[in-house]
């Protein structure tokens, strides 16, 4: 085996900078400079509250990356501080370090290739000190590149043992499992050689560039073997592979997805998500403008999936952005970027975004748990756009005034305004359609005034106050380098019951089948299914409104309530009937989607009542009778739309 350079913690911590050099150049951002005599600009913002874009993921959306070289990862109180900031996902063990990280047991982890392992940063401690106190969901990157003896590639048995330990032995409920980190950086492409990958032992460029064992096809084929081994242990997990939008790695996405599809064909297993890493480059102004390009980034991924992934669940594959950051830390600028990027990704359907990284990013790199700008960015967003809330279309006439709209599950409408102009305040004229809004709301503000000149961290937190004079049309001034959000209730006339009390047949838009109490059962715990309409009482559901368009549904035959089995908050949990107990897993939020169709969102989980996508397929109106229902991440897709007929 050829020896390779020592892999230092500093190299890993700055891995995104290495990638930027490989792609061309780095332009260091400049400091905040404000004009002593600020001018004023204007913008017109339009929000359509009746439109539908992506949703804030019901769980695991607002994420952060943690790394085993971080000497402050297990700080006392850090997990609680993440929860206060609105973070609900944490990635481990850290970027390129994942491909040198050996999981031997929960308390026995080692590193290959000279990596630095900070004392105490084991998987067990990560769970105990970060995951449990924060209540966050874990995102794990397994070692694709190297084995525990550092003389060959990562093994499926090691990955499967990690799934076994986490989810079966300890019930940690880790949902997302990435297969390796940035494997396209393994040396197959000239100049892209930061990722440790012992599928070829020789570390010299001449032995690696173009070597088929390091190719995208090899990664796709090998990833399929990992998926099979890991899901054989826990079929409920989701597995993902890394894709790229870089023009310097031609054929990567095609090779990975084509080979993976072929290797999984007929196995009963599928790919669940693809992975993006996003580090916008350039001046401060260029990086702050980058979230406007997120839709193009997502479109590239969707196009690759549509072209090259041949299994039946392509339309249901999720996109996780497991690394994303501004190009420098400290001060107000990373805050503005963070507040904009999370909502931009969620608008386009991303299921998870992880800021890179925990310390020296979201927090200062110290023992004090001092929040940095990105922490406030997530806190600001999550105050307005909470898990399960729906993003709606928003447009701005001023490119420096970024706008986002939110239709919340509590019926309120949120407007988020981010002024990327460092010198000028902006007077914004706002027009909201699709909902009748009250004249009084809640205003949140954070920005330039929260930072002392030259300070890296703010001297005060997010401001909150009541605001009057709002409604469907109003104006507001957003100071330079500042974000302002307004949350406005709907008027009482607009919150009248969308579905009146009464008895209904409830039909699925995609399949045309109705919700059915299987076999005319009166047994609590019987799973509900889909069946052609018969008019029977076992397909008749009584709607009872609880206010604010929350309802519960009881079977006209059994008298039992529609219920998320076991009170689960997990996507994929089954739907049964149970004794009415006025609990949140039996209460559903009705959301109008137009044309007489509605979403039904669990009050407890925020997930949508749906027909399992793996069975229903894309656009199909045929389905095997008797298929059960589940709750799913809200997508607005046809399998989650329901009509109520008397």
Coordinates of N, CA and C in Angstrom, one line a residue, residues 468-582:
X468 N -49.2 47.1 14.0 CA -50.5 47.4 13.5 C -50.4 48.0 12.1
X469 N -51.5 48.1 11.4 CA -51.5 48.7 10.1 C -51.0 47.8 9.0
X470 N -51.0 46.5 9.3 CA -50.7 45.5 8.3 C -52.0 45.0 7.7
X471 N -51.9 43.9 7.0 CA -53.1 43.3 6.3 C -52.6 42.8 4.9
X472 N -53.5 42.9 4.0 CA -53.2 42.4 2.6 C -52.3 43.3 1.8
X473 N -52.4 44.6 2.2 CA -51.5 45.6 1.6 C -51.0 46.6 2.6
X474 N -49.6 46.6 2.7 CA -49.0 47.5 3.7 C -47.6 47.8 3.3
X475 N -47.0 48.8 3.9 CA -45.6 49.1 3.7 C -44.8 49.0 5.0
X476 N -43.5 48.7 4.8 CA -42.6 48.6 6.0 C -41.2 48.9 5.5
X477 N -40.4 49.5 6.4 CA -39.0 49.8 6.0 C -38.1 48.8 6.7
X478 N -37.2 48.3 5.8 CA -36.2 47.3 6.3 C -34.8 48.0 6.3
X479 N -34.2 48.2 7.4 CA -32.9 48.9 7.4 C -31.8 48.1 6.6
X480 N -30.7 48.8 6.3 CA -29.6 48.1 5.6 C -29.1 46.9 6.4
X481 N -28.7 45.9 5.6 CA -28.2 44.6 6.2 C -29.0 44.1 7.4
X482 N -30.3 44.0 7.2 CA -31.2 43.7 8.3 C -32.4 42.8 7.7
X483 N -32.9 41.9 8.5 CA -34.0 41.1 8.1 C -35.2 41.5 9.0
X484 N -36.4 41.5 8.4 CA -37.6 41.8 9.1 C -38.7 40.8 8.7
X485 N -39.4 40.3 9.6 CA -40.5 39.3 9.3 C -41.7 39.8 10.0
X486 N -42.9 39.6 9.4 CA -44.2 39.9 9.9 C -45.0 38.6 9.8
X487 N -45.6 38.2 10.9 CA -46.6 37.1 11.0 C -47.9 37.7 11.3
X488 N -48.9 37.4 10.4 CA -50.2 38.0 10.4 C -51.3 36.9 10.4
X489 N -52.2 37.0 11.4 CA -53.3 36.1 11.4 C -54.3 36.3 10.3
X490 N -55.0 35.3 9.9 CA -56.1 35.5 9.0 C -57.3 36.1 9.8
X491 N -58.2 36.8 9.0 CA -59.4 37.3 9.7 C -60.3 36.2 10.0
X492 N -61.3 36.4 10.9 CA -62.2 35.3 11.3 C -63.0 34.8 10.1
X493 N -63.4 35.7 9.2 CA -64.2 35.2 8.1 C -63.4 34.3 7.2
X494 N -62.1 34.4 7.2 CA -61.3 33.5 6.3 C -60.9 32.2 7.0
X495 N -61.2 32.1 8.3 CA -60.8 30.9 9.0 C -62.1 30.1 9.3
X496 N -63.2 30.3 8.5 CA -64.3 29.5 8.7 C -64.0 28.1 8.2
X497 N -64.7 27.1 8.7 CA -64.4 25.7 8.4 C -64.3 25.4 6.9
X498 N -63.2 24.9 6.5 CA -63.1 24.5 5.1 C -64.0 23.3 4.8
X499 N -64.1 22.4 5.7 CA -65.0 21.3 5.6 C -66.1 21.3 6.7
X500 N -67.3 21.4 6.4 CA -68.4 21.6 7.4 C -68.5 20.2 8.1
X501 N -69.0 20.3 9.3 CA -69.3 19.1 10.1 C -70.3 18.2 9.3
X502 N -70.1 16.9 9.3 CA -71.0 16.1 8.6 C -70.4 14.8 8.2
X503 N -71.1 14.0 7.4 CA -70.6 12.7 6.9 C -70.1 12.8 5.5
X504 N -68.9 12.1 5.2 CA -68.3 12.2 3.9 C -67.6 10.9 3.5
X505 N -67.6 10.7 2.2 CA -66.7 9.7 1.6 C -65.4 10.5 1.2
X506 N -64.3 10.0 1.6 CA -63.0 10.7 1.4 C -62.2 10.0 0.4
X507 N -61.9 10.6 -0.7 CA -61.2 10.0 -1.9 C -59.9 10.6 -2.1
X508 N -59.0 9.7 -2.6 CA -57.6 10.2 -2.9 C -57.5 10.6 -4.3
X509 N -56.9 11.8 -4.6 CA -56.9 12.4 -5.9 C -56.1 11.5 -6.9
X510 N -55.0 10.9 -6.5 CA -54.1 10.2 -7.4 C -54.8 8.8 -7.8
X511 N -55.3 8.1 -6.8 CA -55.8 6.8 -7.0 C -57.3 6.7 -7.3
X512 N -58.1 7.7 -6.9 CA -59.5 7.6 -7.0 C -60.2 6.7 -6.0
X513 N -59.4 6.1 -5.2 CA -59.9 5.2 -4.1 C -60.3 5.9 -2.9
X514 N -61.1 5.3 -2.0 CA -61.6 5.9 -0.8 C -61.0 5.3 0.4
X515 N -61.0 6.1 1.5 CA -60.5 5.6 2.8 C -61.5 4.6 3.4
X516 N -61.1 3.5 3.8 CA -61.9 2.3 4.1 C -61.5 1.7 5.4
X517 N -62.5 1.4 6.2 CA -62.3 0.6 7.4 C -62.3 -0.9 7.0
X518 N -61.1 -1.5 6.9 CA -61.0 -2.8 6.2 C -61.8 -3.9 6.9
X519 N -62.6 -4.5 6.1 CA -63.4 -5.7 6.5 C -64.5 -5.3 7.5
X520 N -65.0 -4.0 7.5 CA -66.0 -3.6 8.5 C -65.6 -3.9 9.9
X521 N -64.3 -3.6 10.2 CA -63.8 -3.9 11.6 C -64.3 -2.9 12.6
X522 N -64.6 -3.4 13.8 CA -64.8 -2.5 14.9 C -63.7 -2.6 16.0
X523 N -62.6 -3.2 15.5 CA -61.4 -3.4 16.4 C -60.5 -2.2 16.4
X524 N -60.2 -1.7 17.6 CA -59.2 -0.6 17.7 C -57.8 -1.1 17.3
X525 N -57.2 -0.3 16.5 CA -55.8 -0.7 16.0 C -55.9 -1.3 14.6
X526 N -57.1 -1.5 14.0 CA -57.2 -1.9 12.6 C -56.6 -0.8 11.7
X527 N -55.7 -1.2 10.8 CA -55.2 -0.3 9.8 C -56.2 0.1 8.8
X528 N -56.2 1.4 8.4 CA -57.1 1.8 7.4 C -56.5 1.6 6.0
X529 N -57.4 1.4 5.0 CA -56.8 1.1 3.7 C -57.6 1.9 2.6
X530 N -57.2 1.6 1.4 CA -57.9 2.2 0.2 C -58.7 1.2 -0.5
X531 N -59.9 1.6 -1.0 CA -60.8 0.7 -1.7 C -61.8 1.5 -2.6
X532 N -62.2 0.9 -3.7 CA -63.2 1.6 -4.5 C -64.4 1.9 -3.7
X533 N -65.0 3.0 -4.1 CA -66.2 3.5 -3.3 C -67.4 2.5 -3.5
X534 N -68.0 2.2 -2.3 CA -69.1 1.3 -2.3 C -70.3 1.9 -1.7
X535 N -70.1 3.1 -1.0 CA -71.2 3.7 -0.3 C -71.5 3.1 1.1
X536 N -70.7 2.2 1.5 CA -70.9 1.5 2.8 C -70.5 2.4 3.9
X537 N -71.0 2.1 5.1 CA -70.8 2.9 6.3 C -69.3 2.8 6.7
X538 N -68.6 1.7 6.3 CA -67.2 1.6 6.7 C -66.3 2.5 5.8
X539 N -66.9 3.2 4.8 CA -66.2 4.2 4.1 C -66.8 5.6 4.3
X540 N -67.6 5.7 5.3 CA -68.2 7.0 5.6 C -67.5 7.6 6.9
X541 N -67.1 8.8 6.8 CA -66.3 9.4 7.9 C -67.0 10.7 8.4
X542 N -67.2 10.8 9.7 CA -67.8 11.9 10.3 C -66.8 13.0 10.6
X543 N -66.9 14.2 10.0 CA -66.0 15.3 10.3 C -66.5 16.1 11.5
X544 N -65.7 16.3 12.5 CA -66.0 17.2 13.6 C -65.0 18.3 13.7
X545 N -65.4 19.5 13.5 CA -64.4 20.7 13.6 C -64.1 21.1 15.0
X546 N -62.8 21.3 15.2 CA -62.3 21.7 16.5 C -61.9 23.2 16.6
X547 N -62.0 23.9 15.4 CA -61.6 25.3 15.3 C -60.3 25.4 14.6
X548 N -60.2 26.6 13.8 CA -59.0 26.9 13.0 C -58.7 25.8 12.0
X549 N -59.8 25.1 11.5 CA -59.6 24.1 10.5 C -58.9 22.8 11.0
X550 N -58.9 22.6 12.3 CA -58.5 21.3 12.8 C -59.7 20.5 13.0
X551 N -59.7 19.2 12.6 CA -60.8 18.3 12.6 C -60.4 17.0 13.2
X552 N -61.4 16.2 13.6 CA -61.1 14.7 13.8 C -62.1 14.0 13.0
X553 N -61.8 12.7 12.6 CA -62.6 11.9 11.8 C -62.9 10.6 12.5
X554 N -64.2 10.3 12.5 CA -64.6 9.0 13.1 C -65.4 8.2 12.1
X555 N -65.2 6.9 12.1 CA -65.8 6.0 11.2 C -67.3 5.9 11.6
X556 N -68.2 6.1 10.6 CA -69.6 5.9 10.8 C -70.0 4.5 11.2
X557 N -69.2 3.5 10.8 CA -69.5 2.1 11.2 C -68.9 1.8 12.5
X558 N -67.7 2.0 12.8 CA -67.0 1.5 14.1 C -67.1 2.6 15.2
X559 N -67.3 3.8 14.8 CA -67.2 4.9 15.8 C -65.8 5.2 16.3
X560 N -64.8 4.6 15.7 CA -63.4 4.9 16.1 C -62.8 6.0 15.3
X561 N -61.8 6.6 15.8 CA -61.2 7.8 15.2 C -60.0 7.4 14.3
X562 N -59.8 8.2 13.2 CA -58.6 8.0 12.4 C -57.4 8.5 13.2
X563 N -56.4 7.7 13.2 CA -55.3 7.8 14.2 C -54.0 7.5 13.6
X564 N -52.9 8.2 13.9 CA -51.6 7.8 13.5 C -51.1 6.8 14.5
X565 N -50.8 5.6 14.0 CA -50.5 4.5 14.9 C -49.4 4.8 15.9
X566 N -49.7 4.5 17.1 CA -48.6 4.7 18.2 C -48.2 6.1 18.5
X567 N -49.0 7.1 17.9 CA -48.6 8.5 18.1 C -47.3 8.8 17.4
X568 N -46.9 8.1 16.4 CA -45.6 8.3 15.8 C -45.5 9.6 15.1
X569 N -44.3 10.2 15.1 CA -44.0 11.4 14.3 C -43.1 11.1 13.1
X570 N -42.9 9.8 12.8 CA -42.0 9.4 11.7 C -42.8 9.3 10.4
X571 N -42.1 9.7 9.4 CA -42.6 9.6 8.0 C -42.7 8.1 7.7
X572 N -43.9 7.7 7.2 CA -44.1 6.3 6.9 C -44.9 5.5 7.9
X573 N -45.2 6.2 9.0 CA -46.0 5.6 10.1 C -47.4 5.3 9.5
X574 N -48.0 4.2 10.0 CA -49.3 3.7 9.4 C -50.5 4.4 10.1
X575 N -51.6 4.4 9.4 CA -52.8 5.0 9.9 C -53.8 3.9 10.3
X576 N -54.3 4.0 11.6 CA -55.3 3.1 12.0 C -56.5 3.8 12.6
X577 N -57.4 3.0 13.2 CA -58.6 3.6 13.9 C -58.4 3.2 15.4
X578 N -58.8 4.2 16.2 CA -58.6 4.0 17.7 C -59.7 4.8 18.4
X579 N -59.9 4.4 19.7 CA -60.8 5.2 20.5 C -60.5 6.6 20.5
X580 N -61.5 7.5 20.3 CA -61.2 8.9 20.4 C -60.7 9.4 21.7
X581 N -59.6 10.0 21.8 CA -59.0 10.4 23.0 C -58.5 11.9 23.0
X582 N -58.9 12.6 22.0 CA -58.6 14.1 21.9 C -57.1 14.3 21.9

